[in-house]
Structures are given as structure tokens and as C-alpha cells.
């Protein structure tokens, strides 16, 4: 029977242990399965091809693909827009633009893809602006997409050049000030037009008003080749024939100025496009170089163009660049038939692959980034499926400083969502990891001294009767819901500390002094009085002095502010460059420390109390004092248990959610300022996971944050167990 019981116990314990390990393994596997797609590169698969002559009756100048990936559009040099079925290349409809008699299309320019604007530059110096719209209907419960060409500035072309010179290159952008048109004339002048339109609600007639300005010429007689204008109507970029980019300030077109000229140092520019949001521009050169340049504001509030990221080069000269609709990604084609897929913020090259035997002329990507059209110089259109779900994520975007659009320098930023489609997600895990360590650090600074010292005194110095009251009381504190502690910390403790800041520092100074003074006074009382209090009950004497000292610190706090801080300590901090948030790390340290103390106290107290009696009695018998015995015998012997208590408390602090969620401002900052808040990994997951789309990049990054948190606690606990075992082995001979 004993052997049977031993066998059952052995296999039962083994099975339970393996089940625990298996459960942890499954947790890791599940989290990793959600995170793995973030690591995949882009993939392109050709599903159909056909000659461009099926869809375009003239030379193709630009191609687009609508969001349902069913209809493509070809903008031709004959001044027509031809719609076709994207998968088969079958022509669906054709719209001829109202060009003036004798005028020919000399150039075509487009806005950022999400605006769907296209501008036709004409040989007469005029420009015709169009927009491709799609209307949906559901006859017989089947989706029907009807494309149409809209003229936002009217069907009459706009005279961009009063001299009537042909426009070699044009650009258009819809801005808050109206439609901004730009063009380069045959004699190398740069023209800028700002136009607004109004539509008569009754007749439907569009009336247009605006003005045309002539910008300063390029320096040193450089010939302008490519022109682009941004969405703010403040900046205009011109690439010339000498590998330079020129930045014009056009916020006030009448006094437009050339603010800077920058040499690319990467070869002659052959393609240049703004990314969505127009805070950065992608430049391709004849050497196959691909780089991203940011518009950066200097301390004098003057913008300049700064090369920020270089990507993997392509073998041939860059022929076309196609930005994505809502992300900072873009596609690049070259003269050798190679396709490159990149993402700016992540500084990531996702794909470089040869997809055509001839130079690539046009690339068209759908707004949902699932399908792409490739037109090469041999006249072949390839329809491809594209997998590129999570290009925003890379090691550099998660763990290194990133130079985001609109920022003056690289930074660690977490800002995963916003209200606009042109928002640039910022998903650095550094602020969240720093916030997690910051919250745990201040909580442990509060909890470790109180927990361990309380455990030492309770287990070794306190009378058994008082210990029987104190130990269960502290352990019951662990049953308090953390949401209640966070609620009290956020709504009561944070405002209280803000209004009584001097009391915090007064307590740190006066409380230890009071204890020393009470102890000194007690030691000098007559023995007849001291013997009336049994050994182990001395702690009760401190209860009243502690309460009185705390009350005194709070009561004198307003007077200290008047005497030393001009009436407000918080304002004094602000005036001296110290940021102070009402819900900060100090509040979290106190509240979360209060939650962690029972864990540390309970384990450490058991470890101290279980030190063999013969060790302490032997030390006392050899003449050591009680404190010498604690330092020389009790602490070394109980050190494995005390260390385990600290690590258990640290794990509790790292994984705590509700207290840091309610007692901080949840601001993802990167500092250890005790008067500022933070955002932790666990709180971030709790806040943002319910609001994010399933399987989105944001969704998977939150799972990555969970994996980082789990890995952090696993590594810390593993190291702690190794250290605990070594301590146990070292002091086991006692």
C-alpha cells in the first residue's frame, strides 16, 4: 500500500508539474502565433496578365485601382480616362476630357492617392483638374460600382501660364485653402495657382476663382524636372537636372521664397512623390537609390528638407513611385523590371524582386493594399495579389528612436491611433517598458523597506500575542481588490498629495527622527517604568507618536509652502523646470506599494520565523546582542526566503494593471521623474485592446507587449530562482 501511494504521488506530482510547464508553453505559443505575422515580409503573386492595348487606346500616363479591386482606370496622353475590369483587362467605359481645340496633353500630375486628383498639363499652358469617384449601388443584392470623372474646378481648363507655354510637369493638391496647382513651363518657369470653387445647388454649375503666381527661378540656371506640392499649401518641391531638390515656401504665394536647395548625393533624380500626409517625400534616382526626406522645422520656424532614411537600392534607374493610400509605405519600379516595396516609418525594405522583363512604367495599388497593377515598357499589364499586412513594424520602430513626420528629432513615442486616416502610427515599446519598470521601481522602494523590516520585527522581536494580531491583519490587506486601491489613489490620494506636497517630504524627515527620539527617551526611562511593558510590546508605544507626527506634517504643510515655496510647492516645481502631474509615480508607488507589502511581508516573515532556534540561541549564548544576531545569523539564513519575497513582490508590481491604470495619467513618457506619470505594458493592453481591430497591426503589437511582459517576468523569476538556490546552498550548512 505504501509503494502504491508513493507511486501515485510520484506520477501525480510529475503530471501536475508537466501540466504547469505545458500551460506556460501554450501561453507562449499562443502569444507568439499572434505576433509572428509582424515578422513576415511582403509577398507578390501574379494572377493575370494582358496587353495594355486592351485597356488604353493611347499612351498611359497614370493608372489607379479602386478599393474593391475590381475596376482600374487609365489616364492617357490623349486626354481620356478609360475604365477597365482589373482582372481581365476588359474595357468598361471611356470618358473623353473637354480639352480646348488644338491643345494636347503634355504632362499628368497627381495628388496624394487618397484625394484621387489628377491634373492634365496642356500644350496651351492650361491645366485641367479631375477626380475619379466611384458610386455604389446594389441591384438584386449585387454590388455594382459605377466610376465617373468629376471636375472639382469646373470643366473649363485653368490658364496656369498667362504666356501660353506648354507645361512640362504639373502637380495638384487639395488643401484647406483650396486646390493648389503647380507647373513647370517649357521655358523653365515655375507657376503656382491657388483656386477655390463653388457649386450652385440648383443648376450644378461650378464657379471657380483664384490667382496664379510666378515663383523665383532656380539658382545657377538649373532646369526643373519634377514638381510636387504638399497638403498644407506651404511647401513646394522641385527636382532639377543637377541632382538637387529645391524647397519653396509658398504659404504666401505673392512673396514665395526659395528656402533651401539640397544635393541628393545619390544621383540624378528620376522620380519623386509625397507620402500620405505630405510630411515626407520619397526620392528615386538613376542609380537605383531610394530615400525618404522629411520636412523639418528648425528653431527659427523655417522648414528645410532633410534626408532621413535610405533603403535597399534597386538594380536599375527608378522609373516610378506609388505611395500607399493610408500608410507610410510605397512601391518603387525600376528600369530593370524590379519591384521594391518599402515602409518609411519602419525604415524597412519588405521586398525587392524582379517582376517584369522590361522597365516598369506604372504601378497602381489598391486603397486596401491587397492587389496591384504593374505596367511595363513592353506594354504588358500584370495583375498581382499583394500580402503586406504589417509593414509598420520593425525592430527599429519598436525599440529604437524614430524620426516621425512633424518632429524635430528622433524620439521614443507610443501613439497607436488617431482620428485621421493620414495619421502616422507610433508604436515604440520603449515608453511602455520604461513605464512598467518605473512603476515597479517606486512601488518596491516603498514596499521593500516596510515589508522586510516589518517582517523582521514581527518574527523576531514581537511577542507571540501581538504577532497573532499583526500578521493576519497585514495578510488580509492582500485580499483588498486592486481596483479599489486604484480608485482611492486616483480620486483621493492624488489630489491630497498635490495639496500637501511638503507633508510628503516632512514625513520622510520627521518620522525617522521621531522614532529615534522616542527610542532614545524610552531607553533613558527608569527601569521600573520600562519593566511594566513586556518585551515585544514596544511597538505599541510608537502608535500614538506616529499618528501625531503624521497629523503635524499635514497641518504644517501650508505654512511650509508659504515660508519656502511662495505659497505653492507645485508651482515652484513648474517654475524650476520640474514637471508635476497630479497622478504620478509617487501616487502609484504608495498605492501599489501598499498592495505589494502583504506579499513581501508574509513570505519574508515566514522565512525569518522559520530560522532554527538553536542558531539564534547559540548566537545569544556566545554574547551577541539581539541585533547582532539578526544581522549575522537571521538575515543570512533567511536570505533565500527574503529574496523570494522581494521577487514575488516585484512580479506583482510588474504585472499590476488596475492601480497604474487609475492612479496615473497613462502618459507614455520616457523618464524616471517621480512627479510624472507613466504607462505600463499591462495598463496599455487593458486600455487599448478592447478598441482595436482584430488582426490589425495595433492588435498584434498589443499581443507583442503581452509577450514582452510575460518574457520579462519569466526571465526575472528564473534569475531569482537561480540566485535563491545559490543562497540556499551557501547558507544551508548553518
Coordinates of C-alpha atoms in Angstrom, one line a residue, residues 442-443 446 485-486 488-498 501 580-594 659-660 662-664 674-676 678:
X442 CA 8.8 53.2 -7.0
X443 CA 6.4 50.6 -5.6
X446 CA 8.1 52.0 -0.8
X485 CA -6.9 50.8 -4.2
X486 CA -6.5 52.4 -7.7
X488 CA -8.8 55.6 -3.9
X489 CA -5.3 56.5 -5.2
X490 CA -6.7 58.3 -8.2
X491 CA -9.6 60.2 -6.6
X492 CA -8.4 60.8 -3.1
X493 CA -4.7 60.2 -2.6
X494 CA -3.5 62.1 -5.8
X495 CA -5.4 65.3 -5.0
X496 CA -4.4 65.0 -1.3
X497 CA -0.7 64.7 -2.2
X498 CA -0.9 67.6 -4.7
X501 CA 3.3 68.2 -1.1
X580 CA 4.4 67.7 -12.0
X581 CA 1.3 65.7 -12.9
X582 CA -1.4 65.1 -10.3
X583 CA -1.5 61.4 -11.0
X584 CA 2.2 60.5 -10.9
X585 CA 4.7 57.8 -10.0
X586 CA 4.7 59.0 -6.3
X587 CA 1.0 58.1 -6.1
X588 CA 1.5 54.8 -7.8
X589 CA 4.5 54.0 -5.6
X590 CA 2.4 54.5 -2.5
X591 CA -0.8 52.8 -3.7
X592 CA 1.0 49.8 -5.4
X593 CA 3.5 49.6 -2.6
X594 CA 0.5 49.2 -0.2
X659 CA -3.7 50.6 -9.9
X660 CA -1.5 52.0 -12.6
X662 CA -6.4 54.5 -12.4
X663 CA -3.7 56.3 -10.5
X664 CA -1.6 57.6 -13.4
X674 CA 8.7 60.7 -9.6
X675 CA 6.3 63.6 -10.2
X676 CA 5.3 62.5 -13.7
X678 CA 3.7 56.7 -17.0

